[in-house]
Amino acid sequence: MSNNKQKGYHMRKPVPFVVIAILLGLLISGFGQRLAAAQPHALAPLLDTPNSPAAFTNYRAVTDDNSACNLTHSNCSQQQPSTAVNPANPLNVVIAGKDWRPADGNQRYVWLYTTTDSGASWANQPITYPAGTTVFNSTDGVVQWDGSGNVYANVIAYNTAPSIKEGNYVTHSSDGGRTWSTAVQVDAVGHEDRAWLAIDKQPSSPYFGRLYVCWYDYVAHNDYCAHSADQGASWSAPGLGIPTPRGYINPVVQPDGTLNVFYNNEDTLNLVRSTDGGNTFAAPIIAATITGVYNNRSGRGWNVNSIPAAAVGPEGNLYLTWLDDRNEATSGWDIYFTHSTDNGASWAAPLKVNDDSGNHDQFEPAIAVAPNGRIDVVFMDMRNDPANILADLYYTSSADDGQSFATNQRVTDVNFNLSDGIPSDSYGDAGDYLGVSATNSDVWAAWTDTRNSDGHGSHAEDVYAGHLHISTPTVTPVPATNTPAPSNTPGGPTNTPIPTNTPAPPTNTPAPSNTPGGPTSTALPPTATPADCSNPFIDLQGNIFYAAIHTLNCRGVVNGTDATHYSPAASSTRGQFARVIVLAVAVPFFTPTNGPTFSDVSPTYFAYLYIESGYQAAILSGFDQAGCQAAGATYPCYLPNRAITRAQLTKLVVNATHYPLVTPGTQTFSDVPSSNVFYIAVETAHAHHVINGFPDHNFRPNQSIRRDEMAQIVYAAAINPLFGKSVKKGYV
């Protein structure tokens, strides 16, 4: 949004909607605590041909009916989206956009658009404000996920035109965007513009979970920031107060908790940093000298600005991209990029991102970094129109920390004229920005699109989303550091030995992966093709459970003991299993506000978030007082480093996946009689083809489970029903 713009909001109650959960979505999402029967949506095919003319699948994210809207309203446009993909589930995406649909053509309101089925369907709803709050307009919506499974949205709200404002408001959802909290006011400074939201997502950060909202005051010409340490329930007084003629602010947080605030200072893009949670800031640093663009070309009825788009890599490197006019005479507007590997002290020479050879314009870049370090950039691009009028969205990525970028790929499957149908109160804007968000396996983009225009400005602008599924990551994943190798994990109480006599799995009974069927109580997902990835492990050759381990690794559910070893024969601990089961069945992340639940699981423990989440969801539990005392631990305790047995793990998996319990007339395994505390869980798992036991008709319930066995049982219970029944021969 450009300076000195009138904005507004009309209050409406949120539109209720039903989100149908599918098992595949639950596997990798933050939704739900159960794997239950569901009716799947039809899912568009995932494209595995990144060099095709349009590598992304395009979806219209807004649900208003164009024809009906045109009969009742003078304008029903949507524009200027921000997008965020669920880091645990690339099928779940939330977009915030400016939306004119309920208005008379001269008011706009931020709405939230959510999909849980990879774009096959979308639910749209406005933001709810506190009772007694008068909001006539709202704008500049931004969405972000935190590190605990919640998604947040910030919006600037107004009560009276042109300049009396309510301030910034933040709302959040704990169910992936299905429902949203009543928004909380961040500030009441007035004259807010181009606000942006950032969240500290790193559990090891001293400010983990802290929210930051930064904005530009276009009357005082200052940039401000406020922060919240209680999930947005309350906010600090506005700080920073950096004078700047342009604003255009973009905060990002490094893994160590440092807040970095980028802003446009006319001829430079500057950076200020805070190492104390946003309370104080160091002196400004110039990140890039630019030739800025702050208008548009003749004949185009919309504005464009050199707004900084920033991101942070997994190692803490800083990345910055922007629109630049330095090559006006030869190539038009271009997208440039720079990066810093020393916390902003120095910056690499600017690198041109777009690879077209003609004199065409590119503008409005957005940037995201996947957990594996891949840098994703999208931008508007007119290279396909000789007249330099019709726009497409293009995408590129870097696998070498921004040293170079891949061949640009077209995102949109049609191009369009952004001059068509701009709302009368948008001050000549077709939207100041667009959005991109990424996981290791998927990239989601969102943009303003006029392909559905009638050519007369009546319903011209829509928000579209684009999805790219990357079947084989082009970046070598950074080795996980939060799951220690079993050999380095302290072994629990001394009276719980780790067995060394677990027989090797047979090599002549491969785990089938293409047998249809599975538990009849679990609906099939929309697709039965798991996201594939390269195999980093050199110690799985000939392992009967390779399919399970590989699939779970590609899904981010299991990782290795180092970059190239899975250590299949090593024992699994209770802490390691907590991480696996919480990710596998998509337990919503939960961080207690009153300190750790268990005396022996501190917030710095690698599985702390997963143990707390599993306990909150009632699928994990600790030991009673006697058990803690016997182990030399203080009650309540979890004993995270204790090896988990085959029977214990089976019961927890059955609990987590909510299979219907089975009690057969006769026992299946010689060593698990009906008097055994794990009898029903073991029989249930066997009845649903999750386990089979050994050839001697024993299950060996008290034997510590191997890491490959753990993967197979979780795979068979939570994932393999999607692709076929579990192993019917051999053992597990």
XYZ file of N, CA and C in Angstrom, residues 464-654:
573
model
N -4.921 -15.489 -6.630
C -4.617 -16.850 -7.082
C -3.449 -17.414 -6.281
N -3.436 -18.728 -6.191
C -2.341 -19.441 -5.543
C -1.724 -20.407 -6.538
N -0.429 -20.612 -6.426
C 0.278 -21.567 -7.263
C 1.064 -22.535 -6.409
N 1.052 -23.813 -6.794
C 1.705 -24.866 -6.017
C 2.693 -25.619 -6.891
N 3.923 -25.732 -6.417
C 4.950 -26.542 -7.060
C 5.393 -27.621 -6.097
N 5.258 -28.871 -6.512
C 5.766 -29.983 -5.716
C 7.134 -30.378 -6.254
N 8.126 -30.356 -5.405
C 9.492 -30.673 -5.808
C 9.759 -32.118 -5.425
N 9.758 -33.020 -6.422
C 9.859 -34.449 -6.112
C 11.239 -34.825 -5.619
N 12.271 -34.195 -6.175
C 13.627 -34.485 -5.744
C 14.281 -33.176 -5.344
N 14.458 -32.920 -4.053
C 15.027 -31.647 -3.625
C 16.378 -31.398 -4.280
N 16.605 -30.153 -4.684
C 17.860 -29.799 -5.323
C 18.907 -29.353 -4.315
N 18.544 -29.332 -3.051
C 19.462 -28.927 -2.000
C 19.705 -30.119 -1.098
N 20.951 -30.380 -0.790
C 21.244 -31.449 0.158
C 20.766 -31.018 1.530
N 19.836 -31.773 2.150
C 19.289 -31.347 3.434
C 20.379 -31.175 4.484
N 20.255 -30.115 5.273
C 21.168 -29.929 6.385
C 20.929 -31.032 7.398
N 21.959 -31.756 7.819
C 21.735 -32.855 8.763
C 21.013 -32.373 10.005
N 20.006 -33.130 10.402
C 19.245 -32.772 11.595
C 20.138 -32.844 12.817
N 20.008 -31.857 13.689
C 20.823 -31.849 14.898
C 19.991 -32.035 16.149
N 18.688 -32.189 15.985
C 17.834 -32.275 17.170
C 17.476 -33.701 17.547
N 18.019 -34.686 16.825
C 17.816 -36.075 17.210
C 19.177 -36.718 17.370
N 19.715 -36.797 18.584
C 21.062 -37.312 18.761
C 21.167 -38.769 18.361
N 22.362 -39.156 17.934
C 22.599 -40.550 17.607
C 22.381 -41.392 18.852
N 21.758 -42.564 18.688
C 21.498 -43.397 19.852
C 22.749 -43.686 20.668
N 23.906 -43.809 20.003
C 25.116 -44.140 20.748
C 25.566 -42.990 21.632
N 25.070 -41.782 21.349
C 25.434 -40.631 22.162
C 24.338 -40.210 23.117
N 23.250 -40.957 23.122
C 22.127 -40.608 23.989
C 22.303 -41.277 25.331
N 22.302 -40.510 26.413
C 22.443 -41.155 27.713
C 21.398 -42.235 27.885
N 21.801 -43.351 28.445
C 20.894 -44.484 28.525
C 20.015 -44.501 29.702
N 19.184 -43.808 30.218
C 18.207 -43.995 31.249
C 18.704 -44.757 32.444
N 17.824 -45.288 33.239
C 18.170 -46.020 34.443
C 19.017 -47.242 34.105
N 19.908 -47.576 35.035
C 20.829 -48.688 34.785
C 20.128 -50.026 34.823
N 18.900 -50.074 35.342
C 18.201 -51.357 35.389
C 17.373 -51.615 34.135
N 17.587 -50.796 33.098
C 16.895 -51.027 31.830
C 17.937 -51.213 30.742
N 18.502 -52.410 30.621
C 19.559 -52.624 29.633
C 19.028 -52.521 28.218
N 19.882 -52.126 27.316
C 19.530 -52.100 25.903
C 19.948 -53.426 25.293
N 19.008 -54.251 24.863
C 19.356 -55.572 24.367
C 20.215 -55.492 23.106
N 21.068 -56.465 22.949
C 21.918 -56.529 21.764
C 21.640 -57.761 20.933
N 20.616 -58.532 21.305
C 20.373 -59.787 20.612
C 19.133 -59.754 19.732
N 18.728 -58.551 19.324
C 17.576 -58.474 18.423
C 17.946 -59.098 17.091
N 17.217 -60.104 16.657
C 17.593 -60.764 15.406
C 17.451 -59.825 14.217
N 18.329 -60.008 13.258
C 18.256 -59.205 12.042
C 17.004 -59.573 11.270
N 16.371 -58.629 10.629
C 15.156 -58.940 9.883
C 15.470 -59.831 8.700
N 14.548 -60.682 8.332
C 14.792 -61.524 7.175
C 14.947 -60.687 5.921
N 15.770 -61.157 4.992
C 16.041 -60.391 3.779
C 15.193 -60.839 2.605
N 14.409 -61.901 2.796
C 13.637 -62.422 1.670
C 12.162 -62.094 1.746
N 11.807 -61.190 2.643
C 10.390 -60.816 2.748
C 10.280 -59.300 2.674
N 10.328 -58.740 1.480
C 10.259 -57.278 1.365
C 8.908 -56.751 1.818
N 8.924 -55.547 2.345
C 7.666 -54.921 2.762
C 6.930 -54.436 1.527
N 5.738 -54.977 1.262
C 5.013 -54.560 0.057
C 4.580 -53.109 0.175
N 4.594 -52.407 -0.937
C 4.172 -51.004 -0.932
C 3.061 -50.740 -1.923
N 2.611 -51.772 -2.616
C 1.607 -51.535 -3.645
C 0.382 -52.417 -3.503
N 0.153 -52.947 -2.318
C -1.026 -53.777 -2.105
C -2.156 -52.897 -1.616
N -3.241 -52.766 -2.347
C -4.325 -51.885 -1.910
C -5.011 -52.442 -0.677
N -5.663 -51.567 0.003
C -6.440 -52.004 1.160
C -6.036 -51.241 2.393
N -6.042 -51.921 3.531
C -5.726 -51.265 4.783
C -6.951 -51.238 5.644
N -6.844 -50.676 6.830
C -7.981 -50.635 7.745
C -9.192 -49.991 7.088
N -10.316 -50.625 7.205
C -11.517 -50.105 6.548
C -12.048 -48.858 7.233
N -11.559 -48.568 8.417
C -12.049 -47.391 9.127
C -11.287 -46.140 8.746
N -10.273 -46.276 7.898
C -9.461 -45.139 7.534
C -9.617 -44.855 6.055
N -10.159 -43.708 5.724
C -10.414 -43.392 4.320
C -9.117 -43.198 3.560
N -9.130 -43.546 2.282
C -7.972 -43.321 1.446
C -7.825 -41.839 1.169
N -6.590 -41.365 0.996
C -6.337 -39.953 0.707
C -6.587 -39.667 -0.755
N -6.518 -38.400 -1.145
C -6.751 -38.072 -2.525
C -5.698 -38.628 -3.462
N -4.506 -38.820 -2.985
C -3.458 -39.386 -3.826
C -2.680 -40.400 -3.027
N -2.199 -41.415 -3.678
C -1.432 -42.451 -3.004
C 0.017 -42.406 -3.424
N 0.465 -41.280 -3.891
C 1.856 -41.149 -4.305
C 2.591 -40.303 -3.291
N 3.447 -40.895 -2.471
C 4.144 -40.106 -1.476
C 5.165 -39.189 -2.118
N 5.403 -38.039 -1.472
C 6.452 -37.152 -1.956
C 7.790 -37.873 -1.841
N 8.534 -37.992 -2.957
C 9.782 -38.730 -2.940
C 10.928 -37.772 -2.680
N 12.060 -38.335 -2.310
C 13.254 -37.555 -2.082
C 14.449 -38.471 -2.261
N 15.626 -37.898 -2.342
C 16.819 -38.720 -2.458
C 17.082 -39.412 -1.126
N 17.677 -40.596 -1.176
C 17.984 -41.352 0.039
C 19.368 -40.974 0.536
N 19.468 -40.347 1.705
C 20.784 -39.942 2.200
C 21.507 -41.034 2.985
N 20.828 -42.159 3.293
C 21.381 -43.139 4.219
C 22.092 -44.276 3.481
N 23.329 -44.548 3.884
C 24.124 -45.586 3.232
C 24.037 -46.918 3.957
N 23.299 -46.986 5.068
C 23.253 -48.211 5.862
C 21.899 -48.909 5.782
N 21.153 -48.678 4.703
C 19.835 -49.298 4.568
C 19.760 -50.303 3.425
N 20.879 -50.568 2.778
C 20.849 -51.492 1.648
C 20.400 -52.880 2.107
N 19.360 -53.400 1.461
C 18.841 -54.717 1.802
C 17.951 -54.745 3.020
N 17.728 -53.601 3.665
C 16.889 -53.591 4.859
C 15.434 -53.785 4.465
N 14.767 -54.731 5.101
C 13.386 -55.050 4.747
C 12.442 -53.877 4.960
N 12.831 -52.974 5.848
C 11.948 -51.856 6.168
C 12.375 -50.564 5.469
N 13.121 -50.691 4.395
C 13.592 -49.504 3.677
C 12.442 -48.607 3.232
N 11.371 -49.200 2.670
C 10.258 -48.394 2.164
C 9.663 -47.523 3.266
N 9.524 -48.108 4.459
C 8.962 -47.349 5.575
C 9.887 -46.213 5.982
N 11.169 -46.534 6.133
C 12.131 -45.517 6.574
C 12.232 -44.403 5.536
N 12.306 -44.791 4.276
C 12.460 -43.803 3.208
C 11.245 -42.878 3.121
N 10.063 -43.457 3.184
C 8.849 -42.637 3.106
C 8.765 -41.674 4.289
N 9.035 -42.180 5.477
C 8.971 -41.306 6.651
C 10.039 -40.223 6.600
N 11.203 -40.559 6.090
C 12.247 -39.546 5.977
C 11.852 -38.465 4.984
N 11.277 -38.875 3.848
C 10.828 -37.885 2.864
C 9.742 -36.990 3.439
N 8.935 -37.528 4.348
C 7.870 -36.749 4.976
C 8.367 -35.907 6.141
N 9.656 -36.042 6.491
C 10.179 -35.277 7.609
C 9.823 -35.849 8.964
N 9.379 -37.114 9.000
C 8.957 -37.734 10.259
C 10.136 -38.362 10.990
N 11.037 -39.006 10.265
C 12.242 -39.553 10.876
C 13.450 -38.911 10.220
N 14.557 -38.919 10.937
C 15.818 -38.488 10.358
C 16.919 -39.440 10.807
N 18.122 -39.189 10.367
C 19.216 -40.087 10.673
C 19.941 -39.732 11.948
N 20.866 -40.607 12.329
C 21.724 -40.317 13.478
C 22.870 -39.410 13.078
N 23.124 -39.337 11.777
C 23.967 -38.303 11.198
C 23.517 -38.123 9.749
N 24.267 -37.384 8.965
C 23.803 -37.034 7.626
C 23.639 -38.239 6.710
N 24.375 -39.315 6.922
C 24.358 -40.441 5.987
C 24.004 -41.771 6.636
N 23.660 -41.789 7.917
C 23.361 -43.048 8.596
C 22.023 -42.960 9.328
N 21.227 -44.002 9.153
C 19.981 -44.106 9.900
C 20.158 -44.936 11.165
N 21.158 -45.802 11.226
C 21.417 -46.700 12.363
C 20.194 -47.571 12.630
N 19.817 -48.415 11.670
C 18.562 -49.159 11.797
C 18.514 -50.127 12.965
N 19.660 -50.697 13.372
C 19.658 -51.697 14.435
C 19.751 -51.087 15.825
N 19.978 -49.782 15.904
C 20.075 -49.142 17.213
C 18.699 -49.079 17.862
N 18.692 -49.048 19.178
C 17.434 -48.968 19.908
C 16.865 -47.552 19.849
N 15.555 -47.483 19.849
C 14.880 -46.187 19.879
C 14.571 -45.805 21.311
N 14.704 -44.530 21.616
C 14.381 -44.047 22.951
C 12.971 -43.468 22.986
N 12.472 -43.260 24.198
C 11.144 -42.674 24.356
C 11.085 -41.254 23.792
N 12.193 -40.522 23.908
C 12.228 -39.178 23.355
C 12.205 -39.177 21.839
N 12.993 -40.073 21.226
C 12.997 -40.167 19.770
C 11.618 -40.575 19.247
N 11.003 -41.548 19.921
C 9.692 -41.992 19.463
C 8.649 -40.884 19.590
N 8.732 -40.061 20.628
C 7.773 -38.964 20.793
C 7.785 -38.058 19.571
N 8.963 -37.742 19.088
C 9.061 -36.893 17.902
C 8.418 -37.565 16.692
N 8.715 -38.851 16.504
C 8.219 -39.566 15.336
C 6.693 -39.658 15.346
N 6.099 -40.060 16.462
C 4.655 -40.279 16.475
C 3.890 -38.964 16.388
N 4.403 -37.908 17.026
C 3.723 -36.609 16.958
C 3.716 -36.084 15.527
N 4.829 -36.229 14.822
C 4.877 -35.784 13.435
C 4.053 -36.688 12.524
N 4.078 -38.002 12.802
C 3.400 -38.950 11.916
C 1.887 -38.780 11.932
N 1.310 -38.556 13.096
C -0.148 -38.442 13.168
C -0.603 -37.000 13.339
N 0.356 -36.069 13.134
C 0.013 -34.649 13.065
C -0.633 -34.127 14.327
N -0.048 -34.411 15.455
C -0.526 -33.831 16.702
C -0.221 -32.329 16.685
N -1.178 -31.463 16.999
C -0.894 -30.030 17.044
C 0.212 -29.736 18.052
N 1.149 -28.896 17.662
C 2.230 -28.541 18.570
C 1.675 -27.749 19.755
N 2.228 -28.037 20.916
C 1.762 -27.393 22.142
C 2.964 -27.068 23.021
N 3.031 -25.836 23.453
C 4.074 -25.416 24.377
C 3.413 -24.906 25.648
N 3.637 -25.574 26.786
C 2.968 -25.128 28.018
C 3.439 -23.744 28.429
N 2.526 -22.979 28.982
C 2.854 -21.614 29.392
C 3.370 -21.544 30.821
N 3.187 -22.624 31.569
C 3.602 -22.611 32.979
C 4.821 -23.476 33.241
N 5.650 -23.659 32.240
C 6.855 -24.443 32.417
C 6.674 -25.887 32.011
N 7.762 -26.647 31.977
C 7.723 -28.035 31.527
C 6.814 -28.907 32.382
N 6.186 -29.892 31.737
C 5.331 -30.834 32.452
C 6.143 -31.836 33.247
N 7.277 -32.270 32.684
C 8.092 -33.319 33.296
C 9.413 -32.758 33.805
N 9.828 -33.261 34.960
C 11.040 -32.746 35.587
C 12.291 -33.028 34.778
N 12.268 -34.097 33.961
C 13.469 -34.500 33.227
C 13.399 -34.153 31.743
N 12.463 -33.283 31.334
C 12.371 -32.837 29.942
C 12.334 -31.317 29.946
N 13.499 -30.709 29.805
C 13.588 -29.256 29.834
C 13.291 -28.689 28.454
N 12.996 -27.391 28.352
C 12.718 -26.784 27.041
C 13.872 -26.887 26.058
N 15.088 -27.168 26.545
C 16.231 -27.294 25.639
C 16.412 -28.715 25.123
N 15.652 -29.656 25.635
C 15.771 -31.044 25.170
C 15.228 -31.162 23.755
N 15.896 -31.952 22.902
C 15.556 -31.957 21.484
C 14.100 -32.337 21.217
N 13.524 -33.164 22.079
C 12.148 -33.632 21.852
C 11.137 -32.951 22.761
N 11.513 -31.844 23.386
C 10.626 -31.179 24.340
C 9.268 -30.838 23.728
N 9.277 -30.195 22.559
C 8.024 -29.788 21.924
C 7.149 -30.993 21.614
N 7.758 -32.093 21.184
C 6.996 -33.268 20.782
C 6.439 -34.017 21.995
N 7.223 -34.084 23.054
C 6.741 -34.739 24.271
C 5.581 -33.957 24.869
N 5.731 -32.647 24.942
C 4.646 -31.830 25.496
C 3.402 -31.909 24.612
N 3.597 -31.916 23.305
C 2.457 -31.985 22.393
C 1.754 -33.327 22.497
N 2.549 -34.422 22.554
C 1.956 -35.747 22.686
C 1.249 -35.936 24.013
N 1.792 -35.353 25.065
C 1.151 -35.447 26.378
C -0.152 -34.653 26.384
N -0.130 -33.463 25.791
C -1.328 -32.643 25.725
C -2.424 -33.356 24.941
N -2.034 -34.113 23.921
C -3.000 -34.832 23.094
C -3.398 -36.178 23.680
N -2.858 -36.506 24.843
C -3.196 -37.739 25.566
C -2.774 -38.996 24.813
N -1.699 -38.907 24.033
C -1.171 -40.117 23.414
C 0.170 -40.514 24.009
N 0.775 -39.646 24.801
C 1.997 -39.955 25.532
C 1.752 -39.679 27.013
N 2.469 -40.392 27.839
C 2.322 -40.175 29.282
C 3.652 -40.428 29.968
N 3.760 -39.906 31.178
C 4.956 -40.123 31.967
C 4.802 -41.302 32.910
N 5.704 -41.403 33.862
C 5.706 -42.485 34.836
C 5.046 -42.013 36.130
N 4.518 -42.979 36.885
C 3.960 -42.628 38.183
C 5.096 -42.363 39.169
N 4.716 -42.001 40.391
C 5.726 -41.593 41.363
C 6.690 -42.730 41.679
N 6.157 -43.938 41.773
C 7.021 -45.076 42.075
C 8.003 -45.328 40.938
N 7.512 -45.216 39.705
C 8.388 -45.426 38.561
C 9.480 -44.381 38.478
N 9.146 -43.142 38.750
C 10.155 -42.081 38.739
C 11.191 -42.312 39.824
N 10.712 -42.683 41.010
C 11.623 -42.916 42.125
C 12.568 -44.068 41.826
N 12.038 -45.135 41.217
C 12.875 -46.285 40.890
C 13.951 -45.924 39.874
N 13.656 -44.971 39.012
C 14.613 -44.560 37.993
C 15.537 -43.453 38.473
N 15.357 -43.016 39.724
C 16.187 -41.947 40.250
C 15.806 -40.585 39.726
N 14.559 -40.448 39.282
C 14.085 -39.174 38.734
C 13.034 -38.570 39.647
N 12.850 -37.263 39.525
C 11.856 -36.546 40.311
C 10.505 -36.612 39.609
N 9.470 -36.957 40.360
C 8.115 -37.012 39.817
C 7.583 -35.583 39.590
N 6.864 -35.327 38.492
C 6.539 -36.224 37.376
C 7.715 -36.340 36.396
N 7.918 -37.523 35.861
C 9.031 -37.738 34.951
C 8.558 -38.450 33.693
N 9.337 -38.320 32.630
C 9.033 -38.968 31.360
C 10.085 -40.015 31.000
N 11.300 -39.876 31.528
C 12.430 -40.761 31.211
C 12.649 -40.822 29.701
N 12.973 -39.693 29.101
C 13.034 -39.624 27.635
C 14.156 -40.436 27.014
N 15.216 -40.705 27.774
C 16.352 -41.424 27.208
C 16.287 -42.933 27.439
N 15.203 -43.388 28.029
C 15.042 -44.818 28.243
C 14.621 -45.481 26.937
N 15.188 -46.642 26.658
C 14.796 -47.392 25.469
C 13.328 -47.795 25.593
N 12.607 -47.725 24.483
C 11.195 -48.080 24.485
C 11.040 -49.506 23.969
N 10.147 -50.268 24.592
C 9.979 -51.662 24.201
C 8.999 -51.795 23.036
N 8.980 -52.979 22.454
C 8.089 -53.243 21.326
C 6.624 -53.127 21.737
N 6.296 -53.621 22.909
C 4.908 -53.554 23.373
C 4.504 -52.127 23.717
N 5.401 -51.400 24.398
C 5.088 -50.016 24.740
C 4.832 -49.182 23.483
N 5.710 -49.322 22.508
C 5.550 -48.552 21.282
C 4.263 -48.930 20.562
N 3.946 -50.210 20.510
C 2.731 -50.653 19.823
C 1.489 -50.045 20.464
N 1.447 -50.031 21.790
C 0.287 -49.451 22.467
C 0.154 -47.962 22.166
N 1.275 -47.248 22.182
C 1.220 -45.816 21.922
C 0.787 -45.525 20.489
N 1.238 -46.347 19.541
C 0.832 -46.157 18.155
C -0.664 -46.417 17.993
N -1.170 -47.476 18.620
C -2.609 -47.769 18.547
C -3.411 -46.628 19.162
